Short mmCIF file of C-alpha atoms in Angstrom, two decimals:
data_model
loop_
_atom_site.label_atom_id
_atom_site.label_comp_id
_atom_site.label_asym_id
_atom_site.label_seq_id
_atom_site.Cartn_x
_atom_site.Cartn_y
_atom_site.Cartn_z
CA MET A 1 -70.28 47.66 -80.70
CA ASP A 2 -67.45 48.23 -78.21
CA THR A 3 -68.77 47.92 -74.65
CA THR A 4 -65.42 48.38 -72.84
CA PRO A 5 -65.95 50.90 -70.00
CA THR A 6 -63.90 53.99 -70.68
CA ASP A 7 -63.48 54.79 -66.96
CA SER A 8 -61.24 51.69 -66.48
CA LEU A 9 -58.72 52.91 -69.02
CA ALA A 10 -55.73 54.90 -67.79
CA PRO A 11 -55.47 58.39 -69.27
CA PRO A 12 -52.79 58.78 -71.89
CA ALA A 13 -49.43 60.03 -70.61
CA PRO A 14 -48.43 63.54 -71.61
CA ALA A 15 -45.77 63.74 -74.28
CA GLY A 16 -42.26 63.38 -72.82
CA LYS A 17 -43.50 62.16 -69.42
CA THR A 18 -43.73 58.72 -67.85
CA VAL A 19 -46.70 57.70 -65.72
CA THR A 20 -45.53 56.33 -62.33
CA ARG A 21 -48.00 54.76 -59.96
CA ALA A 22 -47.95 55.53 -56.27
CA GLY A 23 -47.01 51.95 -55.43
CA ASP A 24 -44.03 52.11 -57.79
CA ARG A 25 -42.84 55.34 -56.18
CA VAL A 26 -43.13 53.81 -52.70
CA PHE A 27 -41.26 50.69 -53.76
CA LEU A 28 -38.55 52.75 -55.45
CA GLY A 29 -38.15 54.86 -52.33
CA LEU A 30 -37.96 51.83 -50.04
CA SER A 31 -35.44 50.06 -52.28
CA ARG A 32 -33.25 53.13 -52.59
CA GLY A 33 -33.51 53.82 -48.87
CA SER A 34 -32.53 50.23 -48.04
CA GLY A 35 -29.45 50.45 -50.24
CA ILE A 36 -28.42 53.76 -48.71
CA LEU A 37 -29.04 52.42 -45.19
CA LEU A 38 -26.82 49.43 -45.90
CA LEU A 39 -24.00 51.69 -47.06
CA VAL A 40 -24.42 53.89 -43.98
CA ILE A 41 -24.26 50.86 -41.66
CA MET A 42 -21.14 49.54 -43.39
CA ALA A 43 -19.51 52.97 -43.20
CA ALA A 44 -20.43 53.30 -39.51
CA ILE A 45 -18.90 49.90 -38.75
CA ALA A 46 -15.74 50.79 -40.65
CA VAL A 47 -15.41 54.14 -38.85
CA PHE A 48 -15.98 52.57 -35.43
CA LEU A 49 -13.41 49.84 -36.04
CA THR A 50 -10.89 52.31 -37.47
CA VAL A 51 -11.16 54.75 -34.55
CA ARG A 52 -10.73 52.01 -31.94
CA THR A 53 -7.89 50.46 -33.96
CA ILE A 54 -5.93 53.71 -34.13
CA SER A 55 -6.34 54.13 -30.37
CA ALA A 56 -4.92 50.64 -29.73
CA VAL A 57 -2.18 50.43 -32.36
CA SER A 58 -0.75 53.83 -31.39
CA GLN A 59 0.13 52.42 -27.93
CA ASP A 60 1.37 49.03 -29.13
CA HIS A 61 5.02 48.39 -28.22
CA GLY A 62 5.29 45.70 -30.86
CA ASN A 63 4.69 45.63 -34.59
CA PHE A 64 0.96 45.09 -35.09
CA LEU A 65 1.49 43.21 -38.35
CA THR A 66 4.52 41.03 -37.51
CA THR A 67 4.46 40.42 -33.72
CA PHE A 68 3.57 36.84 -32.76
CA GLU A 69 2.48 37.25 -29.13
CA TRP A 70 -0.79 38.74 -27.89
CA ASN A 71 -0.34 40.50 -24.54
CA ALA A 72 -2.54 43.55 -24.94
CA ASP A 73 -3.21 43.86 -21.19
CA ASN A 74 0.45 43.81 -20.17
CA THR A 75 2.42 46.89 -19.24
CA PRO A 76 3.61 47.89 -21.77
CA PRO A 77 1.16 46.22 -24.20
CA VAL A 78 2.67 44.05 -26.92
CA PHE A 79 0.43 42.41 -29.48
CA GLY A 80 0.34 41.52 -33.15
CA ILE A 81 -1.72 39.62 -35.70
CA ALA A 82 0.93 37.57 -37.51
CA VAL A 83 -0.08 34.25 -35.93
CA LEU A 84 -3.80 35.06 -36.10
CA ALA A 85 -3.74 36.02 -39.79
CA TYR A 86 -1.72 32.91 -40.67
CA GLY A 87 -4.02 30.59 -38.72
CA THR A 88 -7.18 32.15 -40.15
CA VAL A 89 -6.00 31.84 -43.74
CA VAL A 90 -4.50 28.34 -43.41
CA SER A 91 -7.52 26.82 -41.65
CA SER A 92 -9.90 28.42 -44.16
CA VAL A 93 -7.86 27.18 -47.13
CA ILE A 94 -7.82 23.64 -45.72
CA ALA A 95 -11.58 23.83 -45.24
CA MET A 96 -12.19 25.03 -48.79
CA VAL A 97 -9.88 22.42 -50.35
CA ILE A 98 -11.85 19.68 -48.60
CA ALA A 99 -15.36 21.13 -48.75
CA LEU A 100 -15.60 22.47 -52.30
CA PRO A 101 -15.26 19.23 -54.30
CA VAL A 102 -17.35 17.30 -51.77
CA SER A 103 -20.10 19.93 -51.88
CA ILE A 104 -20.22 20.06 -55.66
CA GLY A 105 -20.33 16.26 -55.80
CA ILE A 106 -23.24 16.11 -53.33
CA ALA A 107 -25.10 18.88 -55.16
CA LEU A 108 -24.67 17.13 -58.53
CA PHE A 109 -25.79 13.81 -57.05
CA ILE A 110 -28.94 15.35 -55.60
CA SER A 111 -29.84 17.37 -58.71
CA HIS A 112 -28.81 15.04 -61.56
CA TYR A 113 -28.07 11.50 -60.42
CA ALA A 114 -30.15 10.45 -57.41
CA PRO A 115 -33.74 9.23 -57.88
CA ARG A 116 -36.40 11.48 -56.40
CA ARG A 117 -37.09 9.18 -53.44
CA VAL A 118 -33.42 9.49 -52.45
CA ALA A 119 -32.76 13.09 -53.48
CA SER A 120 -35.54 14.64 -51.42
CA PRO A 121 -34.56 13.11 -48.04
CA LEU A 122 -30.88 13.76 -48.72
CA ALA A 123 -31.54 17.40 -49.55
CA TYR A 124 -33.58 17.70 -46.34
CA VAL A 125 -30.70 16.27 -44.29
CA VAL A 126 -28.25 18.73 -45.86
CA ASP A 127 -30.61 21.59 -45.01
CA LEU A 128 -30.73 20.41 -41.40
CA LEU A 129 -26.93 20.27 -41.19
CA ALA A 130 -26.76 23.92 -42.28
CA ALA A 131 -28.94 24.86 -39.31
CA VAL A 132 -26.86 23.12 -36.62
CA PRO A 133 -25.41 25.71 -34.18
CA SER A 134 -21.65 26.28 -34.17
CA ILE A 135 -21.24 25.28 -30.53
CA VAL A 136 -22.70 21.85 -31.31
CA TYR A 137 -20.09 21.36 -34.04
CA GLY A 138 -17.44 22.56 -31.59
CA LEU A 139 -18.46 20.09 -28.87
CA TRP A 140 -18.59 17.26 -31.39
CA GLY A 141 -15.17 18.27 -32.67
CA ALA A 142 -13.61 18.42 -29.19
CA LEU A 143 -15.17 15.21 -27.86
CA TYR A 144 -15.19 13.02 -30.98
CA LEU A 145 -13.16 14.43 -33.85
CA VAL A 146 -9.99 15.32 -31.94
CA PRO A 147 -9.53 11.85 -30.33
CA HIS A 148 -10.21 10.11 -33.63
CA MET A 149 -7.73 12.29 -35.53
CA GLN A 150 -4.75 10.67 -33.76
CA GLY A 151 -4.44 7.86 -36.27
CA LEU A 152 -4.76 10.11 -39.32
CA THR A 153 -2.22 12.65 -38.07
CA ALA A 154 0.25 9.86 -37.21
CA TRP A 155 -0.18 8.36 -40.70
CA LEU A 156 0.28 11.72 -42.41
CA SER A 157 3.34 12.48 -40.32
CA GLN A 158 4.87 9.09 -41.06
CA TYR A 159 4.33 9.00 -44.82
CA LEU A 160 4.05 12.69 -45.77
CA GLY A 161 6.27 14.24 -43.12
CA TRP A 162 8.93 14.87 -45.75
CA THR A 163 6.72 17.65 -47.12
CA VAL A 164 7.30 19.67 -43.90
CA VAL A 165 3.62 20.68 -43.97
CA PHE A 166 2.49 17.32 -42.57
CA LYS A 167 5.43 16.85 -40.22
CA GLN A 168 4.44 16.47 -36.56
CA SER A 169 7.06 17.85 -34.17
CA ALA A 170 5.73 15.96 -31.13
CA PRO A 171 4.11 12.66 -32.17
CA GLY A 172 1.34 11.43 -29.92
CA THR A 173 0.08 14.87 -28.86
CA ALA A 174 -3.61 15.74 -29.05
CA ALA A 175 -4.74 16.66 -32.55
CA ARG A 176 -5.82 20.19 -31.60
CA SER A 177 -4.20 21.70 -34.67
CA LEU A 178 -5.03 23.89 -37.64
CA PHE A 179 -5.47 20.75 -39.70
CA THR A 180 -8.21 19.47 -37.38
CA VAL A 181 -9.80 22.91 -37.36
CA GLY A 182 -9.77 22.92 -41.16
CA ILE A 183 -11.55 19.56 -41.28
CA LEU A 184 -14.15 20.76 -38.76
CA LEU A 185 -14.72 23.96 -40.75
CA ALA A 186 -15.07 21.92 -43.93
CA ILE A 187 -17.83 19.84 -42.32
CA MET A 188 -19.56 23.06 -41.24
CA ILE A 189 -19.49 24.78 -44.64
CA ILE A 190 -20.33 21.76 -46.80
CA PRO A 191 -24.11 22.21 -46.27
CA ILE A 192 -23.91 25.91 -47.23
CA ILE A 193 -22.00 25.34 -50.45
CA THR A 194 -24.11 22.28 -51.29
CA ASN A 195 -27.45 24.06 -50.87
CA VAL A 196 -26.52 27.03 -53.04
CA SER A 197 -24.82 24.89 -55.70
CA ARG A 198 -27.81 22.53 -55.84
CA GLU A 199 -30.20 25.40 -56.52
CA VAL A 200 -27.87 26.77 -59.20
CA PHE A 201 -27.65 23.38 -60.92
CA ARG A 202 -31.45 23.23 -61.01
CA GLN A 203 -31.53 26.52 -62.93
CA VAL A 204 -29.62 25.08 -65.89
CA PRO A 205 -31.92 25.24 -68.96
CA ARG A 206 -33.34 21.83 -69.67
CA ALA A 207 -32.90 22.47 -73.38
CA HIS A 208 -29.12 22.60 -72.97
CA GLU A 209 -29.01 19.20 -71.33
CA GLU A 210 -31.43 17.63 -73.82
CA ALA A 211 -29.41 19.00 -76.73
CA ALA A 212 -26.22 17.44 -75.34
CA LEU A 213 -27.97 14.11 -74.81
CA ALA A 214 -29.36 14.26 -78.35
CA LEU A 215 -25.80 14.62 -79.66
CA GLY A 216 -24.83 11.40 -77.90
CA ALA A 217 -23.17 12.81 -74.79
CA THR A 218 -22.97 10.71 -71.66
CA ARG A 219 -24.42 11.97 -68.40
CA TRP A 220 -20.99 13.09 -67.17
CA GLU A 221 -20.35 14.88 -70.47
CA VAL A 222 -23.66 16.67 -70.07
CA VAL A 223 -22.63 17.81 -66.60
CA ARG A 224 -19.18 18.85 -67.78
CA MET A 225 -20.27 20.68 -70.94
CA SER A 226 -23.68 22.08 -69.99
CA VAL A 227 -24.19 22.15 -66.22
CA LEU A 228 -20.83 23.23 -64.80
CA PRO A 229 -20.14 26.07 -67.30
CA PHE A 230 -23.60 27.52 -66.74
CA ALA A 231 -23.32 27.25 -62.94
CA ARG A 232 -19.73 28.49 -62.62
CA SER A 233 -20.60 31.92 -61.27
CA GLY A 234 -23.09 30.39 -58.85
CA ILE A 235 -20.47 27.94 -57.59
CA VAL A 236 -18.10 30.84 -56.96
CA SER A 237 -20.82 32.64 -54.99
CA ALA A 238 -21.53 29.52 -52.95
CA SER A 239 -17.83 29.08 -52.25
CA MET A 240 -17.53 32.64 -51.01
CA LEU A 241 -20.46 32.13 -48.66
CA GLY A 242 -18.75 29.08 -47.23
CA LEU A 243 -15.40 30.85 -47.04
CA GLY A 244 -17.02 33.75 -45.21
CA ARG A 245 -18.28 31.39 -42.51
CA ALA A 246 -14.91 29.65 -42.29
CA LEU A 247 -13.07 32.96 -41.84
CA GLY A 248 -15.39 34.20 -39.12
CA GLU A 249 -16.15 30.98 -37.24
CA THR A 250 -15.66 31.46 -33.50
CA MET A 251 -16.99 28.94 -31.01
CA ALA A 252 -16.17 25.77 -32.93
CA VAL A 253 -12.57 26.87 -33.46
CA ALA A 254 -12.18 28.05 -29.86
CA THR A 255 -13.42 24.67 -28.61
CA VAL A 256 -11.08 22.57 -30.75
CA LEU A 257 -7.87 24.58 -31.25
CA SER A 258 -5.07 24.77 -28.69
CA SER A 259 -3.99 28.31 -29.47
CA SER A 260 -0.44 29.49 -28.87
CA PRO A 261 1.69 32.38 -30.20
CA VAL A 262 3.63 30.08 -32.50
CA LEU A 263 3.75 30.39 -36.27
CA THR A 264 4.76 27.10 -37.84
CA ALA A 265 4.45 25.45 -41.23
CA HIS A 266 3.60 22.14 -39.48
CA ILE A 267 -0.19 22.18 -39.64
CA LEU A 268 -0.39 19.02 -37.51
CA ASP A 269 1.18 20.70 -34.47
CA PRO A 270 -1.15 22.11 -31.76
CA ALA A 271 -0.26 25.74 -32.35
CA GLY A 272 -1.55 28.91 -33.96
CA GLY A 273 -4.83 30.77 -33.68
CA THR A 274 -7.48 32.66 -35.64
CA PHE A 275 -8.95 36.14 -35.38
CA ALA A 276 -12.40 35.04 -34.27
CA GLN A 277 -11.08 32.47 -31.79
CA ASN A 278 -8.70 35.01 -30.26
CA ILE A 279 -11.48 37.58 -29.83
CA ALA A 280 -13.81 35.04 -28.23
CA SER A 281 -11.10 33.78 -25.87
CA HIS A 282 -9.87 37.18 -24.61
CA PHE A 283 -12.83 39.53 -24.85
CA GLY A 284 -14.49 38.58 -21.57
CA GLU A 285 -11.43 39.22 -19.38
CA ALA A 286 -9.87 42.05 -21.40
CA THR A 287 -9.51 45.61 -20.12
CA ASP A 288 -10.79 48.58 -22.10
CA PHE A 289 -7.49 48.86 -23.93
CA GLY A 290 -7.40 45.08 -24.48
CA ARG A 291 -10.80 45.28 -26.10
CA ASP A 292 -9.57 48.03 -28.39
CA ALA A 293 -6.71 45.73 -29.41
CA LEU A 294 -9.18 42.92 -30.11
CA ILE A 295 -11.29 45.34 -32.16
CA ALA A 296 -8.15 46.16 -34.14
CA SER A 297 -7.77 42.50 -35.04
CA GLY A 298 -11.47 42.48 -35.93
CA LEU A 299 -10.82 45.29 -38.39
CA VAL A 300 -8.20 43.16 -40.14
CA LEU A 301 -10.70 40.31 -40.41
CA PHE A 302 -13.27 42.80 -41.73
CA VAL A 303 -10.84 43.94 -44.43
CA ILE A 304 -9.94 40.36 -45.38
CA THR A 305 -13.62 39.51 -45.76
CA LEU A 306 -14.22 42.56 -47.96
CA LEU A 307 -11.23 41.66 -50.15
CA VAL A 308 -12.44 38.06 -50.53
CA ASN A 309 -15.94 39.19 -51.49
CA GLY A 310 -14.54 41.79 -53.87
CA ALA A 311 -12.39 39.16 -55.56
CA ALA A 312 -15.42 36.88 -55.86
CA ARG A 313 -17.44 39.65 -57.51
CA MET A 314 -14.63 40.23 -60.01
CA ILE A 315 -14.51 36.52 -60.86
CA ILE A 316 -18.28 36.36 -61.29
CA ALA A 317 -18.28 39.47 -63.50
CA ARG A 318 -15.56 38.02 -65.74
CA ARG A 319 -17.19 34.61 -66.02
CA LYS A 320 -20.82 35.69 -66.28
CA GLU A 321 -20.86 36.04 -70.06
CA TYR A 322 -19.50 32.52 -70.46
CA SER A 323 -21.59 30.83 -67.78
CA GLY A 324 -24.97 31.45 -69.36
CA ALA A 325 -26.16 33.43 -66.35
CA ALA A 326 -26.62 36.50 -68.49
CA ALA A 327 -28.96 34.71 -70.88
#
């Protein structure tokens, strides 16, 4: 005899209708509202930056895109973003070239090579490095990294100066250059890329690795054939997170870099600047119009960040079906 209480059973749904609980409706409304709110905030930021940019650029007596100098508070105002855009891109590229392979190597060591008694403390240290404030990195870079970069810059200039990129125009000068900034940024973004990549590597199906080992693959072959293809989209996402911090880093760059309105291919020379560093350096003493000019440069950085994230999403979408993330 069936003793199941009939009052605990949900009534059957009418034909053609779906039963939705109150909690589901609330969650759906909150999720949809959060997405709409995010779009509204992004649109408000874009409108604010655009309005202030038009106000500043319309009174600029130089070409906003090609002028090297930044004298927004002069009469007449002359300012441009050529040096800032170049410095931002070059320092971020240097940081990514250094940080990406190191981060992937650390993440693979923690997740697949190191014994547990070593992996756990090392992962904890990496997590702590990600939480260090930017100003601490900046002070360390100014007081320790810059003086100790003299030997490296001299060696690069002596043996690789023929490449023009590593040629130092004034040997013996302080290493407050885009190259030093790139190294500092690489140190700052390594924990971010490492943490995300490590978690992605841990999501690789154990059956894939065991199947490769059963076929006689070495540990490196397992990583190359099973782990890296599966985690490719996750690595791209981690790289974009690190690149986003490198593009927008302010205090560390302002502390280390000797900015000047000079655009040069010699990355060892103390010259150049970045968007974030320029805003931090001039915002406090700028007039109302000068702040509008700085906001205009902020809009360019905003657009660059959106383009980088958009490109990352396209790469992830193209690679997702091959990475195993869609499984």
